[in-house]
């Protein structure tokens, strides 16, 4: 729905908010020119997002996403989309912060593994090189979970020349919007709220 999904634009510069239209903020995805982002970012090409059995993916979104994430919104953003995002601040409306803070209070893992909403493969592990509250502070400031290079599982993630960040199996995740600290991967929580597969044992909500 228009209230659930925001549109990115590839016009102009690569920072800030461009304008508002019909109540939806239009965020800039990156400049029109193709880019090669510095290592350890791993670049990919358009073939990753070629049409498959289910949009750009071979499989649909999992039915029971973590943190109460909306499956229908996830399905549209992950598999049938290259330019849209969950609304700014959506992750704050889920149980993400409550669940993860409770786990920490109970002595749980300090790092969170974020899994592909389609395949269940690990995509990001955070926080790394900073505290959980620092990770939350940056994510709040930008409106979406924001990851740094050392928090990306590069075996399963690629960045396209226009900044689009995707899984190697074709799940749209978000965009790389670099700032003064380097690459910053602005990621839809619904796209990384999957549950692990292939028998991996981990403590997930």
PDB file of C-alpha atoms in Angstrom:
ATOM      1  CA  UNK A   1       0.000   0.000   0.000  1.00  0.00           C
ATOM      2  CA  UNK A   2       1.083   3.591  -0.517  1.00  0.00           C
ATOM      3  CA  UNK A   3       1.176   4.072   3.247  1.00  0.00           C
ATOM      4  CA  UNK A   4       3.493   1.102   3.714  1.00  0.00           C
ATOM      5  CA  UNK A   5       5.996   1.529   0.902  1.00  0.00           C
ATOM      6  CA  UNK A   6       8.168   4.518   0.094  1.00  0.00           C
ATOM      7  CA  UNK A   7       9.782   5.206  -3.263  1.00  0.00           C
ATOM      8  CA  UNK A   8      13.433   5.853  -3.896  1.00  0.00           C
ATOM      9  CA  UNK A   9      14.589   8.148  -6.686  1.00  0.00           C
ATOM     10  CA  UNK A  10      17.831   7.927  -8.657  1.00  0.00           C
ATOM     11  CA  UNK A  11      17.857  11.570  -9.608  1.00  0.00           C
ATOM     12  CA  UNK A  12      20.259  14.136  -8.233  1.00  0.00           C
ATOM     13  CA  UNK A  13      22.706  13.607  -5.401  1.00  0.00           C
ATOM     14  CA  UNK A  14      23.053  10.724  -3.007  1.00  0.00           C
ATOM     15  CA  UNK A  15      22.080  12.278   0.288  1.00  0.00           C
ATOM     16  CA  UNK A  16      19.056  13.653   2.063  1.00  0.00           C
ATOM     17  CA  UNK A  17      15.354  13.901   1.406  1.00  0.00           C
ATOM     18  CA  UNK A  18      14.284  15.206  -1.975  1.00  0.00           C
ATOM     19  CA  UNK A  19      10.556  15.894  -1.688  1.00  0.00           C
ATOM     20  CA  UNK A  20       7.198  14.532  -0.606  1.00  0.00           C
ATOM     21  CA  UNK A  21       4.393  13.275  -2.816  1.00  0.00           C
ATOM     22  CA  UNK A  22       0.984  12.008  -1.724  1.00  0.00           C
ATOM     23  CA  UNK A  23       2.244  11.625   1.836  1.00  0.00           C
ATOM     24  CA  UNK A  24       5.168   9.441   0.841  1.00  0.00           C
ATOM     25  CA  UNK A  25       8.692  10.775   1.261  1.00  0.00           C
ATOM     26  CA  UNK A  26      10.837  10.210  -1.796  1.00  0.00           C
ATOM     27  CA  UNK A  27      14.389   9.302  -0.860  1.00  0.00           C
ATOM     28  CA  UNK A  28      17.338   9.537  -3.200  1.00  0.00           C
ATOM     29  CA  UNK A  29      18.905   6.204  -4.037  1.00  0.00           C
ATOM     30  CA  UNK A  30      22.160   7.478  -5.498  1.00  0.00           C
ATOM     31  CA  UNK A  31      23.540   9.462  -8.375  1.00  0.00           C
ATOM     32  CA  UNK A  32      22.743   8.586 -11.974  1.00  0.00           C
ATOM     33  CA  UNK A  33      26.317   7.463 -12.609  1.00  0.00           C
ATOM     34  CA  UNK A  34      27.347   3.883 -11.910  1.00  0.00           C
ATOM     35  CA  UNK A  35      29.745   3.433  -9.028  1.00  0.00           C
ATOM     36  CA  UNK A  36      32.270   0.971  -7.737  1.00  0.00           C
ATOM     37  CA  UNK A  37      32.152   1.039  -3.954  1.00  0.00           C
ATOM     38  CA  UNK A  38      35.434   0.452  -2.103  1.00  0.00           C
ATOM     39  CA  UNK A  39      36.322  -2.871  -0.448  1.00  0.00           C
ATOM     40  CA  UNK A  40      35.288  -4.804   1.472  1.00  0.00           C
ATOM     41  CA  UNK A  41      32.052  -4.092  -0.420  1.00  0.00           C
ATOM     42  CA  UNK A  42      31.521  -6.844  -2.998  1.00  0.00           C
ATOM     43  CA  UNK A  43      30.036  -5.626  -6.259  1.00  0.00           C
ATOM     44  CA  UNK A  44      27.469  -7.526  -8.300  1.00  0.00           C
ATOM     45  CA  UNK A  45      25.715  -7.051 -11.628  1.00  0.00           C
ATOM     46  CA  UNK A  46      22.169  -6.943 -12.974  1.00  0.00           C
ATOM     47  CA  UNK A  47      22.090 -10.679 -13.687  1.00  0.00           C
ATOM     48  CA  UNK A  48      21.508 -11.276  -9.962  1.00  0.00           C
ATOM     49  CA  UNK A  49      18.114  -9.573 -10.232  1.00  0.00           C
ATOM     50  CA  UNK A  50      16.988 -11.283 -13.423  1.00  0.00           C
ATOM     51  CA  UNK A  51      13.380 -12.657 -13.459  1.00  0.00           C
ATOM     52  CA  UNK A  52      12.983 -15.968 -11.687  1.00  0.00           C
ATOM     53  CA  UNK A  53      10.145 -18.211 -10.538  1.00  0.00           C
ATOM     54  CA  UNK A  54       8.920 -15.670  -7.978  1.00  0.00           C
ATOM     55  CA  UNK A  55       9.778 -12.180  -9.137  1.00  0.00           C
ATOM     56  CA  UNK A  56      13.521 -11.695  -8.726  1.00  0.00           C
ATOM     57  CA  UNK A  57      13.689 -14.675  -6.340  1.00  0.00           C
ATOM     58  CA  UNK A  58      13.155 -18.389  -6.776  1.00  0.00           C
ATOM     59  CA  UNK A  59      11.027 -18.608  -3.619  1.00  0.00           C
ATOM     60  CA  UNK A  60       8.431 -16.446  -1.810  1.00  0.00           C
ATOM     61  CA  UNK A  61       8.907 -14.741   1.527  1.00  0.00           C
ATOM     62  CA  UNK A  62       8.759 -16.972   4.599  1.00  0.00           C
ATOM     63  CA  UNK A  63       5.395 -17.115   6.344  1.00  0.00           C
ATOM     64  CA  UNK A  64       6.515 -16.442   9.917  1.00  0.00           C
ATOM     65  CA  UNK A  65       8.881 -13.495   9.817  1.00  0.00           C
ATOM     66  CA  UNK A  66      10.664 -12.328  12.956  1.00  0.00           C
ATOM     67  CA  UNK A  67       9.712  -9.292  15.004  1.00  0.00           C
ATOM     68  CA  UNK A  68       6.122  -9.313  13.704  1.00  0.00           C
ATOM     69  CA  UNK A  69       7.154  -8.017  10.293  1.00  0.00           C
ATOM     70  CA  UNK A  70       4.395  -7.789   7.687  1.00  0.00           C
ATOM     71  CA  UNK A  71       4.660 -10.674   5.212  1.00  0.00           C
ATOM     72  CA  UNK A  72       2.724  -8.931   2.432  1.00  0.00           C
ATOM     73  CA  UNK A  73       4.891  -5.819   2.600  1.00  0.00           C
ATOM     74  CA  UNK A  74       7.997  -8.024   2.686  1.00  0.00           C
ATOM     75  CA  UNK A  75       6.836  -9.996  -0.334  1.00  0.00           C
ATOM     76  CA  UNK A  76       6.346  -6.884  -2.455  1.00  0.00           C
ATOM     77  CA  UNK A  77       9.605  -5.249  -1.429  1.00  0.00           C
ATOM     78  CA  UNK A  78      11.815  -8.345  -1.551  1.00  0.00           C
ATOM     79  CA  UNK A  79      10.642  -9.970  -4.753  1.00  0.00           C
ATOM     80  CA  UNK A  80       8.714  -7.573  -6.972  1.00  0.00           C
ATOM     81  CA  UNK A  81      10.542  -4.311  -6.473  1.00  0.00           C
ATOM     82  CA  UNK A  82      13.753  -2.449  -7.201  1.00  0.00           C
ATOM     83  CA  UNK A  83      12.927   1.080  -6.027  1.00  0.00           C
ATOM     84  CA  UNK A  84      10.564   0.959  -3.054  1.00  0.00           C
ATOM     85  CA  UNK A  85      11.103   0.621   0.686  1.00  0.00           C
ATOM     86  CA  UNK A  86       9.150   0.080   3.869  1.00  0.00           C
ATOM     87  CA  UNK A  87       8.132   3.406   5.371  1.00  0.00           C
ATOM     88  CA  UNK A  88      10.754   5.356   7.290  1.00  0.00           C
ATOM     89  CA  UNK A  89      10.795   4.218  10.916  1.00  0.00           C
ATOM     90  CA  UNK A  90       8.887   1.013  10.191  1.00  0.00           C
ATOM     91  CA  UNK A  91      11.390  -1.025  12.242  1.00  0.00           C
ATOM     92  CA  UNK A  92      10.395   1.015  15.308  1.00  0.00           C
ATOM     93  CA  UNK A  93       6.782  -0.177  14.945  1.00  0.00           C
ATOM     94  CA  UNK A  94       7.811  -3.847  15.180  1.00  0.00           C
ATOM     95  CA  UNK A  95       8.955  -5.803  18.234  1.00  0.00           C
ATOM     96  CA  UNK A  96      12.575  -5.584  17.101  1.00  0.00           C
ATOM     97  CA  UNK A  97      13.872  -3.197  19.775  1.00  0.00           C
ATOM     98  CA  UNK A  98      11.865  -4.747  22.609  1.00  0.00           C
ATOM     99  CA  UNK A  99      12.828  -8.308  21.722  1.00  0.00           C
ATOM    100  CA  UNK A 100      16.520  -7.613  21.254  1.00  0.00           C
ATOM    101  CA  UNK A 101      16.854  -5.507  24.401  1.00  0.00           C
ATOM    102  CA  UNK A 102      15.136  -8.242  26.406  1.00  0.00           C
ATOM    103  CA  UNK A 103      17.562 -10.835  25.049  1.00  0.00           C
ATOM    104  CA  UNK A 104      20.484  -8.670  26.117  1.00  0.00           C
ATOM    105  CA  UNK A 105      19.012  -8.160  29.574  1.00  0.00           C
ATOM    106  CA  UNK A 106      18.745 -11.944  29.896  1.00  0.00           C
ATOM    107  CA  UNK A 107      22.377 -12.431  28.914  1.00  0.00           C
ATOM    108  CA  UNK A 108      21.674 -13.409  25.298  1.00  0.00           C
ATOM    109  CA  UNK A 109      23.936 -12.960  22.290  1.00  0.00           C
ATOM    110  CA  UNK A 110      25.302  -9.461  21.833  1.00  0.00           C
ATOM    111  CA  UNK A 111      25.218  -9.814  18.045  1.00  0.00           C
ATOM    112  CA  UNK A 112      22.043 -10.227  15.986  1.00  0.00           C
ATOM    113  CA  UNK A 113      22.070 -12.293  12.806  1.00  0.00           C
ATOM    114  CA  UNK A 114      19.666 -10.960  10.181  1.00  0.00           C
ATOM    115  CA  UNK A 115      18.430 -13.592   7.744  1.00  0.00           C
ATOM    116  CA  UNK A 116      17.080 -13.323   4.195  1.00  0.00           C
ATOM    117  CA  UNK A 117      13.271 -13.161   4.351  1.00  0.00           C
ATOM    118  CA  UNK A 118      13.131 -15.463   1.313  1.00  0.00           C
ATOM    119  CA  UNK A 119      15.875 -18.033   1.764  1.00  0.00           C
ATOM    120  CA  UNK A 120      16.834 -17.780   5.431  1.00  0.00           C
ATOM    121  CA  UNK A 121      20.506 -17.232   4.586  1.00  0.00           C
ATOM    122  CA  UNK A 122      22.477 -14.913   6.927  1.00  0.00           C
ATOM    123  CA  UNK A 123      22.953 -11.440   5.446  1.00  0.00           C
ATOM    124  CA  UNK A 124      24.024  -9.113   8.265  1.00  0.00           C
ATOM    125  CA  UNK A 125      25.450  -9.576  11.762  1.00  0.00           C
ATOM    126  CA  UNK A 126      25.247  -6.552  14.019  1.00  0.00           C
ATOM    127  CA  UNK A 127      26.396  -4.772  15.989  1.00  0.00           C
ATOM    128  CA  UNK A 128      30.074  -5.223  15.186  1.00  0.00           C
ATOM    129  CA  UNK A 129      32.650  -2.623  16.120  1.00  0.00           C
ATOM    130  CA  UNK A 130      30.028  -0.627  18.037  1.00  0.00           C
ATOM    131  CA  UNK A 131      27.383  -1.066  20.707  1.00  0.00           C
ATOM    132  CA  UNK A 132      23.808  -2.109  20.121  1.00  0.00           C
ATOM    133  CA  UNK A 133      22.648   1.345  21.186  1.00  0.00           C
ATOM    134  CA  UNK A 134      25.009   2.967  18.669  1.00  0.00           C
ATOM    135  CA  UNK A 135      23.531   0.741  15.961  1.00  0.00           C
ATOM    136  CA  UNK A 136      20.012   1.744  17.033  1.00  0.00           C
ATOM    137  CA  UNK A 137      20.926   5.437  17.190  1.00  0.00           C
ATOM    138  CA  UNK A 138      22.221   5.458  13.626  1.00  0.00           C
ATOM    139  CA  UNK A 139      19.254   3.440  12.382  1.00  0.00           C
ATOM    140  CA  UNK A 140      16.804   5.813  14.066  1.00  0.00           C
ATOM    141  CA  UNK A 141      18.565   8.814  12.525  1.00  0.00           C
ATOM    142  CA  UNK A 142      18.219   7.433   9.009  1.00  0.00           C
ATOM    143  CA  UNK A 143      14.848   5.696   9.378  1.00  0.00           C
ATOM    144  CA  UNK A 144      16.000   2.191   8.442  1.00  0.00           C
ATOM    145  CA  UNK A 145      18.370  -0.376   9.975  1.00  0.00           C
ATOM    146  CA  UNK A 146      21.805   0.883   8.914  1.00  0.00           C
ATOM    147  CA  UNK A 147      24.720  -1.513   8.589  1.00  0.00           C
ATOM    148  CA  UNK A 148      28.432  -0.959   8.051  1.00  0.00           C
ATOM    149  CA  UNK A 149      30.885  -2.990   5.952  1.00  0.00           C
ATOM    150  CA  UNK A 150      32.038  -5.213   8.822  1.00  0.00           C
ATOM    151  CA  UNK A 151      28.423  -6.158   9.570  1.00  0.00           C
ATOM    152  CA  UNK A 152      27.690  -7.535   6.089  1.00  0.00           C
ATOM    153  CA  UNK A 153      27.912 -11.271   5.315  1.00  0.00           C
ATOM    154  CA  UNK A 154      29.608 -10.796   1.950  1.00  0.00           C
ATOM    155  CA  UNK A 155      29.246 -14.447   0.982  1.00  0.00           C
ATOM    156  CA  UNK A 156      25.525 -13.742   0.533  1.00  0.00           C
ATOM    157  CA  UNK A 157      25.257 -10.006  -0.252  1.00  0.00           C
ATOM    158  CA  UNK A 158      26.154  -7.879  -3.275  1.00  0.00           C
ATOM    159  CA  UNK A 159      26.004  -4.179  -4.073  1.00  0.00           C
ATOM    160  CA  UNK A 160      25.017  -3.112  -7.590  1.00  0.00           C
ATOM    161  CA  UNK A 161      26.606  -0.109  -9.339  1.00  0.00           C
ATOM    162  CA  UNK A 162      23.625   2.152  -8.558  1.00  0.00           C
ATOM    163  CA  UNK A 163      23.869   1.311  -4.844  1.00  0.00           C
ATOM    164  CA  UNK A 164      21.053  -1.233  -4.722  1.00  0.00           C
ATOM    165  CA  UNK A 165      21.928  -3.860  -2.118  1.00  0.00           C
ATOM    166  CA  UNK A 166      20.701  -7.384  -2.829  1.00  0.00           C
ATOM    167  CA  UNK A 167      21.175 -10.982  -1.798  1.00  0.00           C
ATOM    168  CA  UNK A 168      23.011 -13.279  -4.211  1.00  0.00           C
ATOM    169  CA  UNK A 169      19.704 -15.085  -4.790  1.00  0.00           C
ATOM    170  CA  UNK A 170      17.843 -11.948  -5.921  1.00  0.00           C
ATOM    171  CA  UNK A 171      16.224 -10.527  -2.782  1.00  0.00           C
ATOM    172  CA  UNK A 172      16.042  -6.724  -2.832  1.00  0.00           C
ATOM    173  CA  UNK A 173      17.372  -5.509   0.532  1.00  0.00           C
ATOM    174  CA  UNK A 174      17.857  -1.735   0.311  1.00  0.00           C
ATOM    175  CA  UNK A 175      20.577   0.648  -0.834  1.00  0.00           C
ATOM    176  CA  UNK A 176      24.125   1.669  -0.046  1.00  0.00           C
ATOM    177  CA  UNK A 177      24.015   5.354   0.888  1.00  0.00           C
ATOM    178  CA  UNK A 178      27.575   6.255   1.897  1.00  0.00           C
ATOM    179  CA  UNK A 179      28.320   9.002   4.386  1.00  0.00           C
ATOM    180  CA  UNK A 180      31.497  10.474   5.856  1.00  0.00           C
ATOM    181  CA  UNK A 181      32.264   7.180   7.611  1.00  0.00           C
ATOM    182  CA  UNK A 182      32.064   5.073   4.445  1.00  0.00           C
ATOM    183  CA  UNK A 183      29.472   2.725   3.011  1.00  0.00           C
ATOM    184  CA  UNK A 184      26.176   2.623   4.903  1.00  0.00           C
ATOM    185  CA  UNK A 185      23.696  -0.073   3.930  1.00  0.00           C
ATOM    186  CA  UNK A 186      20.179   1.263   4.523  1.00  0.00           C
ATOM    187  CA  UNK A 187      18.142  -1.944   4.721  1.00  0.00           C
ATOM    188  CA  UNK A 188      14.453  -2.806   4.984  1.00  0.00           C
ATOM    189  CA  UNK A 189      13.842  -4.786   8.171  1.00  0.00           C
ATOM    190  CA  UNK A 190      11.150  -6.855   6.418  1.00  0.00           C
ATOM    191  CA  UNK A 191      13.793  -8.106   3.966  1.00  0.00           C
ATOM    192  CA  UNK A 192      16.131  -9.364   6.688  1.00  0.00           C
ATOM    193  CA  UNK A 193      13.553 -10.701   9.158  1.00  0.00           C
ATOM    194  CA  UNK A 194      13.743 -14.284   7.941  1.00  0.00           C
ATOM    195  CA  UNK A 195      14.436 -17.376   9.975  1.00  0.00           C
ATOM    196  CA  UNK A 196      17.528 -19.550   9.468  1.00  0.00           C
ATOM    197  CA  UNK A 197      17.387 -22.625   7.257  1.00  0.00           C
ATOM    198  CA  UNK A 198      19.671 -25.560   6.422  1.00  0.00           C
ATOM    199  CA  UNK A 199      19.625 -26.788   9.999  1.00  0.00           C
ATOM    200  CA  UNK A 200      21.478 -23.806  11.440  1.00  0.00           C
ATOM    201  CA  UNK A 201      20.853 -23.617  15.182  1.00  0.00           C
ATOM    202  CA  UNK A 202      20.482 -20.165  16.640  1.00  0.00           C
ATOM    203  CA  UNK A 203      18.367 -18.266  19.140  1.00  0.00           C
ATOM    204  CA  UNK A 204      15.815 -16.263  17.169  1.00  0.00           C
ATOM    205  CA  UNK A 205      12.499 -14.794  18.276  1.00  0.00           C
TER     206      UNK A 205
END
